[in-house]
Short mmCIF file of C-alpha atoms and ligand atoms in Angstrom, two decimals:
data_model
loop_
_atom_site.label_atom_id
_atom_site.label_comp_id
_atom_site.label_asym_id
_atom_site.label_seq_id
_atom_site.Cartn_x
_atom_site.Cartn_y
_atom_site.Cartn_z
CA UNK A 111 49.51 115.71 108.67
CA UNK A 112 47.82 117.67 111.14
CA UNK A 113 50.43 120.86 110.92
CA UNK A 114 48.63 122.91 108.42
CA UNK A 115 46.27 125.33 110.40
CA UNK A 116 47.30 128.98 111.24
CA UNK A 117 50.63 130.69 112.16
CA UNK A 118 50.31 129.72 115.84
CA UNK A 119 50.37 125.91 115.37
CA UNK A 120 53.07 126.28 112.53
CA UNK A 121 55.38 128.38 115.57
CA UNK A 122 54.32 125.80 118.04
CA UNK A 123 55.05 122.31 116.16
CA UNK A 124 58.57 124.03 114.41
CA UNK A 125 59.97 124.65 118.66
CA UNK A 126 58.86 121.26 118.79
CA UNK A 127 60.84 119.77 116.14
CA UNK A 128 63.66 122.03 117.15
CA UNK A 129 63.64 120.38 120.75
CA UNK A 130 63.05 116.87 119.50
CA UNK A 131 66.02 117.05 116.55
CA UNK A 132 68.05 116.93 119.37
CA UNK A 133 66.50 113.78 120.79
CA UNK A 134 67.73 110.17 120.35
CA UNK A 135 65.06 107.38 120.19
CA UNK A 136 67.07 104.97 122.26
CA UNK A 137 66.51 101.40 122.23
CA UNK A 138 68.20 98.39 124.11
CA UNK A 139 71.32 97.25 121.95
CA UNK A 140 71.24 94.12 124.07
CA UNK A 141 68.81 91.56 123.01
CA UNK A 142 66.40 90.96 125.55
CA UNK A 143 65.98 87.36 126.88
CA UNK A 144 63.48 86.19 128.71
CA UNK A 145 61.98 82.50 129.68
CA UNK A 146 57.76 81.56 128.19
CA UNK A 147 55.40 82.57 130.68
CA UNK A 148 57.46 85.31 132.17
CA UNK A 149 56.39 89.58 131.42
CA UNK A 150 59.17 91.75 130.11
CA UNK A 151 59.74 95.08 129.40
CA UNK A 152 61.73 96.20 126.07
CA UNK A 153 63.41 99.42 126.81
CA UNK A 154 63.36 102.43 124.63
CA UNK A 155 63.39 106.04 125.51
CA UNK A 156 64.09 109.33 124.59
CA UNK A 157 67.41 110.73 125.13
CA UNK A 158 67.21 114.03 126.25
CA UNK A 159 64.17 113.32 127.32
CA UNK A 160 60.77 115.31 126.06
CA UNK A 161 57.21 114.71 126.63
CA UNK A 162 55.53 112.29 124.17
CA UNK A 163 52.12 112.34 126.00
CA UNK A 164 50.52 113.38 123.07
CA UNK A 165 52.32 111.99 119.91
CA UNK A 166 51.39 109.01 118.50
CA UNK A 167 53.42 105.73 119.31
CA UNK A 168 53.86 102.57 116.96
CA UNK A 169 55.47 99.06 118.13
CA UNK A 170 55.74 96.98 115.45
CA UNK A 171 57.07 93.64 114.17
CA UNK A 172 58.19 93.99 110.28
CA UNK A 173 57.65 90.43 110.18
CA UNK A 174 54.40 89.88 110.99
CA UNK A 175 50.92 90.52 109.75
CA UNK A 176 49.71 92.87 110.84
CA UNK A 177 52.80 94.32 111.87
CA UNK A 178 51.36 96.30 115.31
CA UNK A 179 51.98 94.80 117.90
CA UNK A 180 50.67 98.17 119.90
CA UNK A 181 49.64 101.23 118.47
CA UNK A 182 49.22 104.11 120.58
CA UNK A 183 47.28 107.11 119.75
CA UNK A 184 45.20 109.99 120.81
CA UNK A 185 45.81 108.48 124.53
CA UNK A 186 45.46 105.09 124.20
CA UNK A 187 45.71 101.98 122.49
CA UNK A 188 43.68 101.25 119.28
CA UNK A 189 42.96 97.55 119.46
CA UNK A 190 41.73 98.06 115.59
CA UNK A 191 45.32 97.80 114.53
CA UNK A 192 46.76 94.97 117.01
CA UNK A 193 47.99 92.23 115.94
CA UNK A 194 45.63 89.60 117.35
CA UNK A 195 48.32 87.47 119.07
CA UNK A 196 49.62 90.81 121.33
CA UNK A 197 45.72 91.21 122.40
CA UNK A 198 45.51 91.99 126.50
CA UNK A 199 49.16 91.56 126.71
CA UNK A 200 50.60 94.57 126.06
CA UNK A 201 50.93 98.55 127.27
CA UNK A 202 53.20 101.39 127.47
CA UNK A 203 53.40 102.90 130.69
CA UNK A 204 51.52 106.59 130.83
CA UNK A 205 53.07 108.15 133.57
CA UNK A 206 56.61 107.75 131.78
CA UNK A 207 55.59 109.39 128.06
CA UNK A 208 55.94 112.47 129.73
CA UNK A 209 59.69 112.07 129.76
CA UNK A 210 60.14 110.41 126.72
CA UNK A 211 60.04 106.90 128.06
CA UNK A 212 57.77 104.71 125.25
CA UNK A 213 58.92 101.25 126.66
CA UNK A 214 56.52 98.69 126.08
CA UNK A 215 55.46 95.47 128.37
CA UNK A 216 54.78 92.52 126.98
CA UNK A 217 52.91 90.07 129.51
CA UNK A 218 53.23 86.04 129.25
CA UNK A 219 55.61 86.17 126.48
CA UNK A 220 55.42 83.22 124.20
CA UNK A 221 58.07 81.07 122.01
CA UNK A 222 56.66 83.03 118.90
CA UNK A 223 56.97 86.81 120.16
CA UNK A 224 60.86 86.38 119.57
CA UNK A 225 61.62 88.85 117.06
CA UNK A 226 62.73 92.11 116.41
CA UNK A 227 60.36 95.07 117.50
CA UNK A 228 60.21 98.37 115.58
CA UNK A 229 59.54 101.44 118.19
CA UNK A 230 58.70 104.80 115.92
CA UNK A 231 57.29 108.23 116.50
CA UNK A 232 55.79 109.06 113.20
CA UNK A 233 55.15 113.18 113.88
CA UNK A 234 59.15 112.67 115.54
CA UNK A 235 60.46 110.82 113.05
CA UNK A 236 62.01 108.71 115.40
CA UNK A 237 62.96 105.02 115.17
CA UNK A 238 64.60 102.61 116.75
CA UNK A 239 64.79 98.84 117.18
CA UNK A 240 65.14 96.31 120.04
CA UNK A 241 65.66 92.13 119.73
CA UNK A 242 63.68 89.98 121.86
CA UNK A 243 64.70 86.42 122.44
CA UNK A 244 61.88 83.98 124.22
CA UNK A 245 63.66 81.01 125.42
CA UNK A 246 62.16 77.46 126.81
CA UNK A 247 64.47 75.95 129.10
CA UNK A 248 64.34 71.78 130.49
CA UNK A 249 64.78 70.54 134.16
CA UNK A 250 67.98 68.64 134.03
CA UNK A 251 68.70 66.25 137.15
CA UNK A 252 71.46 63.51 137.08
CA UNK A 253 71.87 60.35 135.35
CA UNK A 254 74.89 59.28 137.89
CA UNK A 255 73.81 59.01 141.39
CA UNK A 256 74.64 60.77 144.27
CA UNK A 257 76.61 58.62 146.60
CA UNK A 258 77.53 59.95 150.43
CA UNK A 259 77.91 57.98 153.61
CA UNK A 260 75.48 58.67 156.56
CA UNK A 261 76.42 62.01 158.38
CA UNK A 262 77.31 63.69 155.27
CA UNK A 263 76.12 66.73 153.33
CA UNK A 264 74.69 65.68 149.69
CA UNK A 265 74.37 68.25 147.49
CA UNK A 266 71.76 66.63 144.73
CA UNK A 267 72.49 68.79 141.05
CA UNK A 268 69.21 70.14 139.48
CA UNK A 269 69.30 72.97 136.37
CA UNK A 270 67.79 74.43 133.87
CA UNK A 271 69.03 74.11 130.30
CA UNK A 272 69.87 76.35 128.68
CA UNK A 273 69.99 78.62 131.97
CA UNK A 274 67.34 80.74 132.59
CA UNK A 275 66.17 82.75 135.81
CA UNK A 276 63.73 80.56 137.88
CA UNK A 277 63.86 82.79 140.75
CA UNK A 278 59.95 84.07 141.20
CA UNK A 279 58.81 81.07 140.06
CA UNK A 280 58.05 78.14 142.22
CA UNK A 281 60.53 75.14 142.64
CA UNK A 282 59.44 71.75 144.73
CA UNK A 283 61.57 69.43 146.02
CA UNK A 284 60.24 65.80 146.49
CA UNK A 285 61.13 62.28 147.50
CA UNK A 286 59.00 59.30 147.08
CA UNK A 287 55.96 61.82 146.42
CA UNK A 288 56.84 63.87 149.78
CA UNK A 289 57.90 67.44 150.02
CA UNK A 290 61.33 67.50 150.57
CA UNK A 291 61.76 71.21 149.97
CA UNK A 292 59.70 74.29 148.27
CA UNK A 293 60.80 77.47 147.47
CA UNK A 294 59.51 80.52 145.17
CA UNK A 295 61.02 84.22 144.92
CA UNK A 296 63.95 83.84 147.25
CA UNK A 297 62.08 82.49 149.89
CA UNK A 298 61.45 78.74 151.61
CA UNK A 299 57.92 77.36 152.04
CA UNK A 300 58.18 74.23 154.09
CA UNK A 301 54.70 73.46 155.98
CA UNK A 302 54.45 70.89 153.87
CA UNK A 303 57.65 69.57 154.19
CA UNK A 304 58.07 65.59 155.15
CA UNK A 305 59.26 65.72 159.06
CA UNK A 306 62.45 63.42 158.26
CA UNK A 307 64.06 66.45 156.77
CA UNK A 308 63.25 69.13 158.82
CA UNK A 309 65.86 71.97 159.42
CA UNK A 310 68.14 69.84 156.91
CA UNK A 311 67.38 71.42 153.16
CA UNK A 312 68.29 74.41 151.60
CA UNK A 313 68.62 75.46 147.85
CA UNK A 314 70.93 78.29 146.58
CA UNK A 315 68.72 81.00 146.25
CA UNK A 316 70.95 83.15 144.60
CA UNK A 317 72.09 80.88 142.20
CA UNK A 318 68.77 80.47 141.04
CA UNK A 319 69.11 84.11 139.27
CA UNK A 320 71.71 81.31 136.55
CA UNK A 321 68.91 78.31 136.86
CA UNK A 322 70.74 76.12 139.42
CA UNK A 323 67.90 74.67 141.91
CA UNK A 324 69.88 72.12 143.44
CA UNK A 325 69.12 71.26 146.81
CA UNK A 326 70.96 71.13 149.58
CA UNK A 327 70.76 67.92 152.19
CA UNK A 328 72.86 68.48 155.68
CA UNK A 329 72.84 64.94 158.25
CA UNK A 330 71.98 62.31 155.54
CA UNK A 331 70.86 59.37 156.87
CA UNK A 332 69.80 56.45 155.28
CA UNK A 333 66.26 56.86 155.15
CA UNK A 334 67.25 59.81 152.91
CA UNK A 335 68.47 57.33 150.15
CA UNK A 336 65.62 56.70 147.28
CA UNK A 337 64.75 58.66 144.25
CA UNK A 338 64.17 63.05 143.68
CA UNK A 339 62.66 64.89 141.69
CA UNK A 340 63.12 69.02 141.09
CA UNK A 341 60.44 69.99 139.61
CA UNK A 342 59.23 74.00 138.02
CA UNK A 343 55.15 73.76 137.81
CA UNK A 344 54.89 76.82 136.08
CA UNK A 345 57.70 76.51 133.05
CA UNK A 346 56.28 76.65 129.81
CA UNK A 347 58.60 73.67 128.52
CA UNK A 348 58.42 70.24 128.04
CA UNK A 349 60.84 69.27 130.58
CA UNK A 350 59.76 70.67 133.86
CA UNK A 351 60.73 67.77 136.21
CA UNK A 352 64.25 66.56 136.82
CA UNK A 353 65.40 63.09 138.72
CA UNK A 354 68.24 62.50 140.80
CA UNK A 355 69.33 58.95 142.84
CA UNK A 356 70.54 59.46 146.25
CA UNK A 357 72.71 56.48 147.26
CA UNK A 358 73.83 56.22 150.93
CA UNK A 359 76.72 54.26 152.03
CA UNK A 360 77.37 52.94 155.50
CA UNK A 361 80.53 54.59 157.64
CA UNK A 362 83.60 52.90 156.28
C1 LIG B 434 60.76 103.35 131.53
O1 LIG B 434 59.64 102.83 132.22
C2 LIG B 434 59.78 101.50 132.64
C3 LIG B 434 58.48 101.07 133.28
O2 LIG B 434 58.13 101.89 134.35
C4 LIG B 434 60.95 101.39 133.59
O3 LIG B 434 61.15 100.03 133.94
C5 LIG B 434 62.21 101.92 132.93
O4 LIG B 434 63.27 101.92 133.86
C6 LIG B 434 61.98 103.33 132.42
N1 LIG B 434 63.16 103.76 131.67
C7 LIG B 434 63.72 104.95 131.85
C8 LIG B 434 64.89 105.24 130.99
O5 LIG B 434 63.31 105.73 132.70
C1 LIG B 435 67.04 55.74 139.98
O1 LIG B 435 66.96 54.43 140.44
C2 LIG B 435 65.91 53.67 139.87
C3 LIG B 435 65.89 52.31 140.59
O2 LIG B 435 67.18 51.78 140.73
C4 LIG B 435 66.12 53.54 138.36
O3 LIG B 435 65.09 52.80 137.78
C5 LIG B 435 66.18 54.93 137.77
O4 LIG B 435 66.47 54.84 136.40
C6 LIG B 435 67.21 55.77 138.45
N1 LIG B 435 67.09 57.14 137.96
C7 LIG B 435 68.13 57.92 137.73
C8 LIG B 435 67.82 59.31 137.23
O5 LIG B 435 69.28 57.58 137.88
C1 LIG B 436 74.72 74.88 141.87
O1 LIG B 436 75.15 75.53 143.05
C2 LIG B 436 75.84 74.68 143.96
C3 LIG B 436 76.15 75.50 145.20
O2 LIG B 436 76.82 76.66 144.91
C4 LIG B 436 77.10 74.15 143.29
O3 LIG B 436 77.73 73.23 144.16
C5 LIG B 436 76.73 73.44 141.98
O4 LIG B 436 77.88 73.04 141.30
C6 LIG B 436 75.91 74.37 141.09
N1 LIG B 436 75.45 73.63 139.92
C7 LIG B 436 75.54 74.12 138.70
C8 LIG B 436 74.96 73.27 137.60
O5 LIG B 436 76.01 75.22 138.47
C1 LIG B 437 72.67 63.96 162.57
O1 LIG B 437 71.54 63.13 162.70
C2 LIG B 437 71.60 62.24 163.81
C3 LIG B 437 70.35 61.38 163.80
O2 LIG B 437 70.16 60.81 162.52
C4 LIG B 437 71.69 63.01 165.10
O3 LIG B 437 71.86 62.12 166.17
C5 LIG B 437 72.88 63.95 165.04
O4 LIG B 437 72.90 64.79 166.18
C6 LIG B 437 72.80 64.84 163.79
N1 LIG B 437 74.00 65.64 163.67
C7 LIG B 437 73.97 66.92 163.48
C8 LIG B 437 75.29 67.62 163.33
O5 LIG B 437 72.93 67.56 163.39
#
């Protein structure tokens, strides 16, 4: 322990545990889930608030070996003690230890960081913990095909399973190996798109937030009829295309 030199210090560190008995280490009671590939942030903060610029931080994962995942002292992080698996892809943001704020980032999350994380502030004696849950999710089209008559709006199904937030990431749209429809962060990209649907696709961008990318198809005619695919490039999962049948019928 580094309280053991003079009077001052000993007046100093005993206001500081006076403010900081009051303080809570507060953690997420909510697990966090998250999809492979994407960055998160677990929450955990100190409630009232106090500066933690210069106390030592520890993130930890009782179950693994070594158990830091980061380890934050004398300013930064000592790499010495990291697990090698959390190397380059994590940090605490600076800025917010000065009001008590220790969350930690975690960038390109994998399958394997699920787990419970340990956040403590040894010289505090503060801890808390915080689940994590790293999901994969499949592309799931339709095995029935979609059947309209020329004229009609077609609404071909696409999801992910179980659902996960696809919104930043980039979703295509093709039929026959043309681009039907692309979209990525709320927002449609359509240069490329095949001139016999222009001005007639749309996904639900919103519903994307609950994994629905289904697309939208206004005017069908029957050149529209053929095989789709939805398709997620950057999913870490082993299903990241989905297939759909458009069947169109002629006026009755
Ligand atoms: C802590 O910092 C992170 C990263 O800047 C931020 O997302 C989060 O909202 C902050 N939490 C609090 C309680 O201020
Ligand atoms: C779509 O149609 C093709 C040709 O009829 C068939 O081989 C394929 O299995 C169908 N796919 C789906 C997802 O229904
Ligand atoms: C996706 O959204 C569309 C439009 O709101 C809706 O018709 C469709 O049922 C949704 N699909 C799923 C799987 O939720
Ligand atoms: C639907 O497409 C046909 C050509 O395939 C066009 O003549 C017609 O105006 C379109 N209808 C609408 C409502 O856009």
């Amino acid at each position: 322990m580094k309280r053991s030199a003079g009077p001052m210090l000993i007046i100093l560190s005993l206001l500081t545990d006076a403010v900081s008995a009051n303080s809570q280490l507060i953690c997420s009671h909510q697990p966090i889930t998250v999809l492979a590939g994407d960055d998160v942030i677990l929450p955990c903060h100190l409630e009232p608030p106090i500066s933690v610029s210069d106390e030592t931080v520890e993130w930890t994962r009782p179950d693994i070996d070594p158990k830091y995942v980061h380890f934050h002292q004398d300013g930064r992080l000592m790499f010495d003690y990291q697990n090698p698996s959390y190397y380059l892809r994590t940090r605490l943001f600076m800025d917010e230890l000065m009001t008590g704020n220790v969350s930690m980032k975690i960038f390109k999350v994998k399958v394997s960081d699920t787990g419970r994380y340990q956040c403590a502030l040894p010289s505090l004696q503060k801890e808390a913990s915080i689940q994590l849950i790293v999901g994969e999710s499949d592309v799931i089209g339709s095995d029935k095909p979609v059947t309209v008559t020329v004229g009609d709006n077609a609404i071909l199904p696409c999801h992910l399973e179980p659902p996960s937030n696809v919104r930043t990431l980039t979703v295509e749209w093709t039929h026959d190996g043309e681009y039907v429809h692309v979209s990525r962060h709320g927002k449609d990209y359509l240069t490329d798109q095949d001139e016999n649907f222009r001005g007639r696709t749309s996904v639900f961008h919103e519903e994307m937030i609950r994994g629905n990318i289904s697309l939208k198809l206004t005017n069908v005619t029957e050149l529209d009829a053929g095989s789709y695919t939805c398709f997620v490039p950057k999913l870490q999962s082993q299903v990241r295309r989905g297939f759909i049948n458009l069947t169109v019928g002629e006026y009755s």
